Amino acid sequence: MKKGIEKLNKEQLEAVKHNAGPCLVIAGPGTGKTTVITHRVIQLIKEHKVSPGEILVVTFTKAAAKEMESRFCNLEGYLKGYDRVTFGTFHSVFFKILRGYDNYKLEDLIDEKEKYLIIKHIVKIAGHDFFEDEQAVESIVNEISYVNNTLSTISDYKPTSMEQKIFQHIREQYEIYKDKNGKYDYDDMLVHCYNLLTNNSQVLNSIRERYKYILIDEFQDINKIQFETMKIIAFPRNNVFVVGDDDQSIYGFRGADPQIMFEFSKTYKAAPKITLKYNYRSYIAIINSSMSLINNNKNRYEKYFTTTKTMGRFPTVVRAEDFEEEAKIISEKIINWVKKGGNYSEFAVIYRTNLQSRAFIDAFTIRNIPYISYDGLASVYNHWIFADILCYLKAAIGIDKNNSLLRIVNKPNRFIARNVIDNAVKKDGDIVHNIIKTETLNDLQVRSMHQFKNSLLRIKDMPPSKAIKFIRTFVGYEEYIRDYAYAKSIDVKLFKEILEEINNSADSFKNIKDYIEHITKIVEATRSKNKQDKNINRVALMTMHKAKGLEFNQVFISGAVDGVIPYSKESDLTPTELEEERRLFYVAMTRAKNDLYIFVPKQRFSQKTPPSRFLDEINAWLKDYRNTFKCGDRIHHKAFGEGVIREIDKADDDYKIIVDFQGNIRKLNLNILLKNKIISFE
């Protein structure tokens, strides 16, 4: 058996043997990028006599850094002393520099959860009523990070989540909070380290002598400030070895920019560009279909992949009536596979937005299919809109009534003042009754509260789905949401989708009590499941963003319809946005090792949905592949046995072939034969 670098292919070996100077390695899905990086480190130490302590290997997550280090330690040729190689994330490396030269302390770090809560509090104190809107607060957090990560000027930056003046005020208050409390966050690590190195030549020279060889994994995920910092550390030796795939750059919202891979070649004009060509993960049909898709992007490095595997089964497009039926079909496929001796962990369900996970979590819970949600609780059950609707239902049937009423009394706005509500709470009895009896209320306010009370009485005996529609329309909650989104300059599409998902989640329940019990069970089950080890035998549920870097025997892509993938807002997608959406779909497809199923629901929220425009792009390669067939070719058909192609009819897009099976003449559809792997060739 081959050991060490002897088992590497030609392109991997070329990359591993690269010594000094810059180098760009383009590594598509399943091409062995980790193998290349770890073997190159061994090569630098053993063959080029580089001290292990002078080598820095950087990737983007703590888990990836640990995995890389573990793979390195288990390599053939690993020796004592090699543990001085530094493996880490950008943040961990930059923190070490700041701690060593600028007295930074770990206890002063604001983590991402704390950052979210601080910004949420700032929004609330500033008097903005969208502090409870998780989407709006997360957008602010992301945009503050984007400004820092791209070295943007705050005065010139135009936010997409809200008015520029509001965004600038929130960011300013956040900076004041950090200064006042002596705190910093993960973005500050990047900015402060960059500033330290650019302003202090003594520190910079020390770091340059410390890290003489830099290797960067997942280079397509790098942002401007990370790249600029790496460049100044590497100068003047410029021993920067980067490995990445521009086709998998999917974190634009964080500041990641695939253009930086092109900028690398411009910055280091003499740097060799090595493309790893062998995909060790997927069958040919999956590789060709995904490449057929991504080749439609214009702004990319051209690349081709091959594999030692066979053609395999073609990606299967499955039509479903709606997203609920999609979840049922997938559930049945998984159950049938497991009955035959398969494992749940062989499957992944991948979707564009976490909102889509709701149908799967419901279906899997009902059918006792073990799962893990990589993105946590389905966002529909974790959203403030759902909390509002749930409070209407609870108040109507008397569950935690007063607390529920407090949340919804002004949703929609009934113009009941805060002091009136506070006084009503202090008194015994029903809050609504106490508010109505308040002497300071005018006729309009009293009338609105009577309508509120009557609405709750009507909701009480309705099936939950009908009750939710009643809340949305008759009570006026949907109009309240539209007005809210318009006032805050927030795209209303997500809010509409959440309301529709809530309605769909209630369709199969006859009474509100059962529905609430179901929701409680789902929430508790999901929280407990996600505390468990991901290696346990469970189906993986994840968004396309979370799927990158993972692989599964069988992959289901959910909701391949326009408006979902590509995901579009009320306005049309820009060319840049469309290319990132295509990259997301490419990432999802290339997670599959053996089988890939792409689901296309006919309707969503009772509206017809056109299939994703990406589906036509996936099958484009088949036209070229079909043209390789010619009269006289011998084939083997699963049902008819050995045969010879006598005639090929290319009159329509289906491609018909006439085959002589030892005197049995058959006219067959070549597309169907290929996609279902019915024929093989001699």
XYZ file of C-alpha atoms in Angstrom:
682
model
C 0.000 0.000 0.000
C 1.265 3.450 -0.921
C 2.237 5.697 1.968
C 2.839 9.410 2.432
C 3.116 11.553 -0.666
C 3.380 8.475 -2.904
C -0.406 8.156 -2.836
C -0.979 11.734 -4.046
C -2.038 12.497 -7.609
C 0.020 14.662 -9.971
C -1.603 18.004 -9.066
C -1.602 17.307 -5.333
C 2.070 16.357 -5.506
C 2.917 19.542 -7.395
C 1.209 21.612 -4.683
C 2.816 19.687 -1.811
C 6.310 20.073 -3.271
C 5.949 23.844 -3.693
C 8.695 25.365 -1.548
C 9.088 29.121 -1.164
C 7.059 32.028 -2.481
C 3.325 32.480 -3.058
C 1.103 29.748 -4.490
C -2.605 29.493 -5.277
C -4.240 26.054 -5.149
C -7.782 25.797 -6.493
C -9.419 22.873 -4.725
C -12.986 21.987 -5.650
C -15.289 19.766 -3.574
C -13.781 16.439 -2.546
C -10.379 17.088 -4.149
C -8.317 16.571 -0.995
C -7.351 20.077 0.068
C -6.707 19.044 3.677
C -4.427 16.287 2.398
C -2.462 18.832 0.383
C -2.033 21.287 3.250
C -0.970 18.707 5.850
C 1.440 16.934 3.509
C 2.983 20.234 2.458
C 3.703 21.070 6.108
C 5.504 17.730 6.489
C 7.357 18.412 3.227
C 8.493 21.871 4.389
C 9.864 20.450 7.621
C 11.477 17.261 6.322
C 12.670 18.237 2.856
C 13.225 21.978 3.155
C 14.375 22.027 6.796
C 11.856 24.674 7.855
C 11.461 24.927 11.620
C 7.954 23.752 12.688
C 7.624 26.859 14.861
C 7.884 29.081 11.767
C 4.838 27.546 10.057
C 1.341 28.988 10.468
C -1.741 27.122 9.192
C -4.934 29.187 9.221
C -8.543 28.223 8.599
C -11.906 29.761 9.447
C -13.448 27.691 12.229
C -12.133 26.215 15.445
C -13.441 22.783 14.460
C -11.697 22.940 11.072
C -8.413 23.976 12.711
C -8.622 21.047 15.152
C -9.453 18.623 12.351
C -6.520 19.911 10.301
C -4.132 19.539 13.234
C -5.439 16.039 13.999
C -4.962 14.938 10.378
C -1.451 16.390 10.416
C -0.499 14.540 13.611
C -1.653 11.222 12.120
C 0.366 11.548 8.909
C 3.101 9.148 7.934
C 6.347 10.933 8.753
C 5.046 12.935 11.736
C 7.847 13.272 14.312
C 8.399 14.678 17.771
C 8.744 18.457 17.703
C 6.266 18.923 14.867
C 3.675 20.035 17.419
C 5.258 23.505 17.307
C 3.419 24.137 14.024
C 0.654 26.679 14.710
C -2.871 25.655 13.646
C -5.636 28.168 14.284
C -8.354 30.463 13.049
C -7.686 34.041 12.007
C -9.257 35.183 15.258
C -7.190 32.884 17.478
C -3.938 33.856 15.720
C -4.708 37.557 15.878
C -5.718 37.258 19.537
C -2.346 35.700 20.386
C -0.629 38.659 18.746
C -2.798 41.172 20.614
C -2.371 39.334 23.908
C 1.400 39.172 23.492
C 1.973 42.726 22.353
C -1.039 44.755 23.499
C -2.123 43.063 26.772
C -5.472 41.817 25.519
C -7.382 39.577 27.951
C -9.835 36.840 27.052
C -12.285 37.941 29.749
C -12.736 41.261 27.927
C -13.974 39.552 24.766
C -17.631 39.990 23.781
C -18.849 36.767 22.146
C -21.430 36.743 19.360
C -24.386 35.995 21.653
C -23.466 38.833 24.005
C -22.906 41.171 21.051
C -26.413 40.440 19.792
C -27.951 41.177 23.216
C -25.985 44.418 23.612
C -27.067 45.711 20.211
C -30.639 44.623 20.882
C -30.576 46.634 24.140
C -29.142 49.679 22.317
C -31.959 49.462 19.766
C -34.537 49.260 22.567
C -33.058 52.174 24.553
C -32.988 54.273 21.373
C -36.761 53.873 21.176
C -36.909 51.644 18.098
C -39.700 49.111 18.486
C -37.969 46.592 16.191
C -35.664 45.511 19.042
C -37.758 42.352 19.304
C -37.318 41.580 15.607
C -34.555 38.967 15.519
C -34.067 39.424 11.784
C -33.627 43.190 12.085
C -31.155 42.949 14.990
C -29.146 40.227 13.234
C -29.005 42.404 10.128
C -27.496 45.221 12.194
C -24.959 42.842 13.741
C -23.992 41.498 10.305
C -23.689 44.946 8.763
C -21.512 46.242 11.598
C -19.246 43.240 10.986
C -19.310 43.878 7.249
C -18.085 47.450 7.746
C -15.157 46.238 9.860
C -14.275 43.203 7.754
C -14.172 45.143 4.494
C -12.325 48.178 5.919
C -15.268 50.337 4.847
C -15.725 53.926 5.971
C -18.829 54.197 8.132
C -19.799 57.596 6.720
C -19.853 56.198 3.171
C -21.451 52.861 3.990
C -25.108 52.499 2.997
C -26.865 49.813 5.047
C -29.528 47.603 3.494
C -31.401 46.845 6.714
C -32.467 50.352 7.715
C -31.904 54.073 7.288
C -28.267 55.139 7.285
C -28.778 57.610 10.136
C -30.313 54.973 12.428
C -27.590 52.436 11.596
C -24.790 54.920 12.257
C -26.308 55.880 15.620
C -26.614 52.229 16.735
C -23.045 51.464 15.674
C -21.773 54.601 17.443
C -23.538 53.594 20.685
C -22.065 50.101 20.419
C -18.559 51.536 20.054
C -19.187 53.797 23.074
C -20.326 50.779 25.110
C -17.156 48.856 24.286
C -14.866 51.804 25.053
C -16.624 52.543 28.326
C -16.432 48.927 29.513
C -12.983 48.086 28.131
C -14.407 45.392 25.839
C -13.748 44.192 22.304
C -15.442 41.720 19.949
C -14.289 39.287 17.273
C -14.333 41.956 14.561
C -12.158 44.188 16.736
C -9.548 41.421 16.897
C -9.085 41.780 13.143
C -9.152 45.569 13.066
C -6.937 46.067 16.131
C -4.373 43.503 14.960
C -4.243 45.103 11.510
C -3.744 48.536 13.076
C -1.097 47.227 15.481
C 0.949 45.673 12.688
C 0.663 48.647 10.349
C 1.547 51.175 13.056
C 4.263 49.312 14.980
C 7.173 48.146 12.833
C 8.902 46.450 15.786
C 5.903 44.202 16.450
C 5.457 43.571 12.724
C 9.067 42.466 12.273
C 8.789 40.158 15.271
C 5.673 38.495 13.830
C 7.315 38.197 10.411
C 10.202 36.285 11.980
C 7.761 34.127 13.917
C 5.627 33.103 10.928
C 7.829 32.687 7.864
C 5.496 30.244 6.090
C 1.749 30.852 5.991
C -0.819 28.336 4.698
C -4.459 29.423 4.429
C -7.344 26.963 4.031
C -10.810 27.866 2.599
C -9.281 30.955 1.026
C -12.542 31.815 -0.746
C -13.999 32.761 2.657
C -11.389 35.419 3.397
C -12.356 39.063 3.800
C -10.395 42.185 2.980
C -8.959 42.911 6.431
C -7.787 39.296 6.862
C -6.111 39.353 3.459
C -4.422 42.697 4.040
C -3.106 41.536 7.431
C -1.748 38.294 5.982
C -0.034 40.207 3.189
C 1.881 42.495 5.523
C 2.936 39.595 7.762
C 4.156 37.564 4.770
C 6.137 40.427 3.204
C 8.891 40.403 1.943
C 9.274 36.589 1.797
C 5.714 36.200 0.530
C 5.575 32.539 1.494
C 1.785 32.494 1.285
C 0.247 29.178 0.235
C -3.531 29.475 -0.177
C -6.080 26.760 -0.920
C -9.662 27.487 -1.846
C -12.489 27.300 -4.348
C -14.029 30.492 -5.692
C -17.123 28.463 -6.636
C -17.795 27.867 -2.924
C -17.636 31.503 -1.813
C -21.041 31.864 -0.108
C -20.449 34.246 2.794
C -20.759 37.598 1.052
C -22.965 38.904 3.861
C -19.975 38.550 6.216
C -17.614 40.364 3.887
C -16.117 37.292 2.198
C -15.255 38.188 -1.375
C -14.408 35.699 -4.162
C -12.665 38.575 -5.948
C -9.828 38.251 -3.433
C -8.812 34.969 -5.088
C -8.363 36.887 -8.352
C -6.643 39.688 -6.463
C -4.158 37.135 -5.100
C -2.989 36.331 -8.630
C -2.664 40.041 -9.392
C -0.789 40.788 -6.169
C 1.564 37.847 -6.636
C 1.953 37.721 -10.412
C 4.641 35.031 -10.300
C 2.575 32.708 -8.094
C 1.819 29.347 -9.699
C -1.876 28.415 -9.946
C -2.471 24.699 -9.367
C -5.930 23.204 -9.869
C -6.708 19.921 -8.123
C -8.587 17.905 -10.738
C -9.606 14.683 -9.011
C -12.844 14.584 -7.036
C -12.734 11.657 -4.586
C -16.244 12.208 -3.220
C -18.922 11.946 -5.882
C -19.922 9.885 -8.895
C -19.397 11.306 -12.394
C -23.080 12.175 -12.934
C -23.164 14.340 -9.785
C -19.872 16.049 -10.647
C -20.905 16.768 -14.241
C -24.337 18.058 -13.213
C -22.907 20.420 -10.570
C -20.218 21.665 -12.965
C -22.861 22.205 -15.633
C -24.608 24.486 -13.134
C -21.632 26.477 -11.875
C -20.186 27.003 -15.357
C -22.965 29.567 -15.852
C -21.181 31.921 -13.445
C -18.984 34.378 -15.317
C -16.791 35.608 -12.476
C -14.796 32.459 -11.699
C -11.700 30.415 -12.442
C -12.391 27.892 -15.187
C -11.902 24.355 -13.959
C -12.645 20.737 -14.810
C -12.870 17.695 -12.556
C -12.567 13.980 -13.056
C -12.960 11.010 -10.748
C -11.971 7.385 -10.398
C -15.627 6.523 -9.712
C -18.182 5.344 -12.269
C -21.038 7.340 -13.797
C -23.362 6.514 -10.897
C -26.994 7.532 -10.700
C -28.019 10.839 -12.189
C -29.423 13.513 -9.869
C -33.136 12.760 -9.501
C -35.650 15.589 -9.770
C -38.729 14.791 -7.654
C -41.974 16.704 -8.131
C -44.083 17.209 -5.011
C -47.442 18.881 -4.576
C -46.155 21.257 -1.891
C -43.520 21.544 0.836
C -45.551 19.397 3.230
C -45.692 16.525 0.740
C -41.989 17.022 0.049
C -41.235 16.363 3.736
C -43.485 13.263 3.724
C -41.818 11.778 0.620
C -38.349 12.322 2.071
C -39.456 10.802 5.394
C -40.723 7.691 3.609
C -37.515 7.306 1.586
C -35.426 7.499 4.763
C -37.648 5.026 6.667
C -37.567 2.530 3.778
C -33.794 2.778 3.502
C -33.288 2.206 7.227
C -35.632 -0.817 7.116
C -33.270 -2.317 4.536
C -30.330 -1.935 6.909
C -29.191 1.618 6.151
C -28.333 4.334 8.667
C -30.051 7.658 9.339
C -26.650 9.381 9.319
C -26.253 8.628 5.604
C -28.860 11.319 4.837
C -28.802 15.101 4.745
C -31.685 17.435 3.963
C -30.371 20.767 2.681
C -32.465 23.900 2.165
C -31.939 27.562 1.309
C -33.476 29.106 4.439
C -33.933 27.765 7.943
C -37.629 28.569 7.615
C -37.944 25.466 5.405
C -36.810 23.211 8.264
C -40.211 23.526 9.961
C -41.909 20.969 7.701
C -39.096 18.443 8.203
C -38.909 18.876 11.965
C -42.677 18.322 12.166
C -42.621 15.312 9.813
C -39.599 13.677 11.456
C -40.988 14.171 14.963
C -44.325 12.596 14.030
C -42.577 9.614 12.370
C -39.915 9.218 15.090
C -37.045 9.834 12.665
C -33.989 10.949 14.669
C -32.487 14.183 13.358
C -30.130 16.996 14.179
C -30.770 20.555 13.036
C -27.419 22.230 12.376
C -29.101 25.645 12.492
C -30.986 25.059 15.729
C -34.730 25.402 16.187
C -36.779 26.055 13.055
C -36.824 29.821 12.690
C -40.613 29.879 12.353
C -40.931 28.540 15.928
C -38.240 30.887 17.168
C -39.596 34.107 15.688
C -41.406 36.938 17.426
C -44.269 36.736 14.903
C -44.890 33.133 15.935
C -44.718 34.191 19.590
C -47.438 36.780 18.876
C -49.713 34.273 17.121
C -49.137 31.700 19.863
C -50.131 34.275 22.495
C -53.424 34.905 20.674
C -54.136 31.169 20.708
C -53.111 30.761 24.361
C -55.123 33.781 25.483
C -58.162 32.452 23.637
C -58.165 29.112 25.473
C -56.903 30.476 28.798
C -53.287 29.217 28.862
C -51.019 31.722 30.647
C -53.706 34.214 29.710
C -52.549 37.459 31.315
C -48.942 37.154 30.119
C -50.199 36.338 26.638
C -52.545 39.326 26.645
C -49.746 41.667 27.683
C -47.819 40.737 24.552
C -50.642 41.194 22.043
C -52.833 43.933 23.469
C -51.343 46.450 21.003
C -50.680 44.058 18.140
C -52.262 45.487 16.055
C -52.191 48.891 17.696
C -55.264 49.544 19.839
C -53.696 52.719 21.231
C -53.702 51.539 24.827
C -51.092 53.486 26.792
C -48.410 51.730 28.828
C -49.618 53.199 32.132
C -53.168 51.947 31.454
C -51.831 48.422 30.878
C -49.645 48.609 34.009
C -52.608 49.656 36.145
C -54.753 46.867 34.680
C -52.085 44.318 35.604
C -52.020 45.494 39.227
C -55.723 44.797 39.648
C -57.230 41.368 40.136
C -59.067 39.671 37.326
C -58.871 39.720 33.551
C -56.552 42.358 32.054
C -58.837 43.102 29.085
C -61.787 43.657 31.404
C -59.684 45.962 33.619
C -58.529 48.011 30.615
C -62.097 48.435 29.338
C -63.145 49.737 32.740
C -60.402 52.390 32.712
C -62.132 55.803 32.851
C -59.528 57.647 30.759
C -60.164 55.575 27.624
C -62.044 57.219 24.738
C -64.821 55.545 22.745
C -62.442 54.349 19.994
C -60.153 52.647 22.505
C -63.052 51.008 24.362
C -64.521 49.774 21.075
C -61.178 48.321 19.968
C -60.819 46.436 23.284
C -64.355 45.016 22.980
C -63.467 43.817 19.475
C -60.284 42.274 20.882
C -62.267 40.446 23.581
C -64.869 39.208 21.086
C -62.127 38.029 18.713
C -60.593 35.879 21.455
C -64.015 34.351 22.192
C -64.476 33.492 18.500
C -60.956 32.051 18.185
C -61.475 29.760 21.193
C -63.460 27.074 19.382
C -61.849 27.353 15.936
C -59.428 24.787 14.472
C -55.930 26.314 14.811
C -55.386 26.872 11.063
C -58.702 28.739 10.757
C -57.920 30.664 13.949
C -54.564 31.823 12.578
C -56.183 33.008 9.334
C -58.757 34.860 11.433
C -55.986 36.555 13.441
C -54.174 37.537 10.248
C -57.206 38.958 8.454
C -60.161 39.857 10.674
C -58.060 40.873 13.694
C -55.691 42.789 11.386
C -52.370 41.211 12.336
C -51.152 40.847 8.728
C -51.821 44.523 8.012
C -49.951 45.374 11.222
C -46.954 43.360 9.939
C -47.001 45.124 6.553
C -47.095 48.537 8.203
C -44.301 47.524 10.568
C -42.065 46.343 7.719
C -42.743 49.466 5.663
C -42.017 51.802 8.590
C -38.709 50.045 9.319
C -37.650 49.685 5.652
C -37.544 45.899 6.130
C -38.304 43.486 3.302
C -41.774 42.146 4.066
C -41.267 38.875 2.132
C -39.805 36.964 5.084
C -42.629 38.110 7.378
C -45.226 36.894 4.866
C -43.439 33.552 4.565
C -43.364 33.141 8.352
C -47.117 33.766 8.615
C -47.767 31.226 5.861
C -45.467 28.661 7.521
C -47.314 29.139 10.814
C -50.598 28.514 9.026
C -49.222 25.395 7.326
C -47.866 24.053 10.613
C -51.405 24.064 12.051
C -53.242 22.436 9.123
C -53.364 18.902 10.503
C -54.673 19.793 13.982
C -58.332 19.874 14.960
C -58.085 22.002 18.087
C -55.804 24.694 19.504
C -54.841 22.713 22.606
C -53.388 19.836 20.556
C -51.508 22.276 18.345
C -49.923 24.047 21.323
C -48.916 20.693 22.830
C -47.326 19.740 19.492
C -45.326 22.975 19.396
C -44.148 22.463 22.970
C -43.005 18.942 22.097
C -41.161 20.153 18.982
C -39.343 22.938 20.824
C -38.261 20.699 23.699
C -37.205 17.847 21.384
C -35.181 20.098 19.093
C -33.339 21.775 21.936
C -32.386 18.440 23.504
C -31.357 16.915 20.161
C -29.000 19.757 19.324
C -27.103 19.312 22.580
C -26.107 15.825 21.445
C -23.071 14.746 19.463
C -23.487 15.283 15.714
C -21.879 11.892 15.082
C -24.889 10.044 16.514
C -26.988 8.116 13.961
C -29.381 10.874 12.892
C -30.543 12.618 9.719
C -28.822 15.974 9.247
C -30.970 19.058 8.617
C -29.110 22.171 7.493
C -29.103 25.288 5.381
C -26.865 25.519 2.333
C -24.556 27.830 4.272
C -24.080 25.237 7.019
C -23.540 22.389 4.541
C -20.187 23.580 3.195
C -17.337 21.249 4.083
C -19.609 18.262 4.817
C -20.439 15.154 2.789
C -23.193 12.538 2.900
C -24.049 9.370 1.000
C -27.513 10.650 0.126
C -28.596 14.269 -0.136
C -32.065 15.783 -0.509
C -32.193 19.389 -1.713
C -35.463 20.957 -0.640
C -37.549 23.564 -2.433
C -35.830 23.982 -5.807
C -38.236 26.690 -6.954
C -37.689 30.286 -7.989
C -38.074 32.657 -5.075
C -36.508 30.086 -2.740
C -33.402 29.134 -4.707
C -32.431 31.545 -6.028
C -33.843 33.451 -3.083
C -35.167 36.784 -4.276
C -36.582 39.734 -2.436
C -39.242 42.045 -3.779
C -36.704 43.538 -6.178
C -34.821 41.574 -8.833
C -31.512 39.926 -8.058
C -28.375 41.681 -9.182
C -25.905 39.634 -11.294
C -23.603 39.397 -8.249
C -26.441 38.132 -6.028
C -27.537 35.598 -8.650
C -24.002 34.192 -8.908
C -23.824 33.744 -5.119
C -27.197 31.975 -5.152
C -25.872 29.661 -7.867
C -22.788 28.975 -5.746
C -25.061 28.039 -2.838
C -26.909 25.511 -4.976
C -23.561 24.171 -6.217
C -22.369 23.692 -2.632
C -25.561 21.791 -1.793
C -25.237 19.505 -4.828
C -21.589 18.679 -4.190
C -22.269 17.379 -0.679
C -23.660 14.184 -2.239
C -21.413 11.149 -2.584
C -23.797 8.558 -4.048
C -27.343 9.869 -4.519
C -28.737 13.346 -5.048
C -32.466 14.147 -5.003
C -33.690 17.608 -5.943
C -37.269 18.371 -4.874
C -39.508 20.732 -6.817
C -42.811 21.527 -5.057
C -45.569 22.623 -7.429
C -46.892 25.185 -4.998
C -45.931 27.084 -1.890
C -48.433 28.737 0.423
C -51.220 27.752 -2.024
C -49.512 29.648 -4.851
C -48.018 27.975 -7.936
C -44.219 28.030 -7.936
C -42.066 27.824 -11.069
C -39.139 25.370 -10.905
C -35.778 26.924 -10.089
C -34.041 28.374 -13.137
C -30.989 26.375 -12.021
C -32.609 23.051 -13.002
C -32.200 23.668 -16.735
C -28.546 24.523 -16.142
C -27.897 21.261 -14.294
C -28.811 19.053 -17.255
C -26.983 21.045 -19.935
C -24.013 18.633 -19.957
C -26.263 15.753 -20.991
C -26.573 17.194 -24.501
C -22.839 16.944 -25.027
C -22.710 13.531 -23.390
C -25.445 12.141 -25.641
C -23.501 13.223 -28.696
C -20.752 10.741 -27.807
C -23.044 7.839 -28.772
C -22.864 6.497 -32.326
C -24.323 3.718 -34.400
C -22.573 0.424 -33.761
C -21.968 1.055 -30.042
C -22.663 -2.020 -27.915
C -24.741 -1.522 -24.762
C -26.152 -3.606 -21.946
C -29.779 -2.989 -20.919
C -30.949 -4.120 -17.466
C -34.091 -5.726 -18.914
C -33.216 -6.555 -22.545
C -29.586 -7.618 -22.144
C -26.879 -7.106 -24.798
C -27.646 -4.886 -27.769
C -26.213 -2.791 -30.607
C -27.281 0.785 -31.432
C -28.579 0.749 -35.007
C -29.977 4.276 -35.286
C -30.013 7.575 -33.343
C -32.918 10.016 -33.710
C -31.926 13.560 -32.659
C -35.095 15.160 -33.982
C -36.206 16.271 -30.525
C -34.531 16.969 -27.214
C -35.244 13.456 -25.887
C -32.814 11.633 -28.205
C -34.299 8.298 -29.259
C -32.058 5.313 -29.992
C -33.048 2.208 -31.920
C -31.311 -0.842 -30.464
C -31.076 -4.411 -31.768
C -31.204 -6.783 -28.782
C -30.325 -9.977 -30.691
C -33.256 -9.567 -33.052
C -35.529 -7.740 -30.583
C -35.667 -4.169 -32.004
C -36.488 -1.456 -29.447
C -36.839 2.339 -29.713
C -35.741 3.858 -26.405
C -35.468 7.304 -24.802
C -31.760 7.951 -24.200
C -32.410 10.590 -21.502
C -34.419 8.154 -19.408
C -31.878 5.390 -19.921
C -29.018 7.610 -18.762
C -30.722 9.294 -15.826
C -31.980 6.011 -14.381
C -28.783 4.102 -15.152
C -30.686 1.508 -17.134
C -27.912 0.958 -19.664
C -24.169 0.418 -19.445
C -21.568 0.223 -22.204
C -18.953 -2.190 -23.400
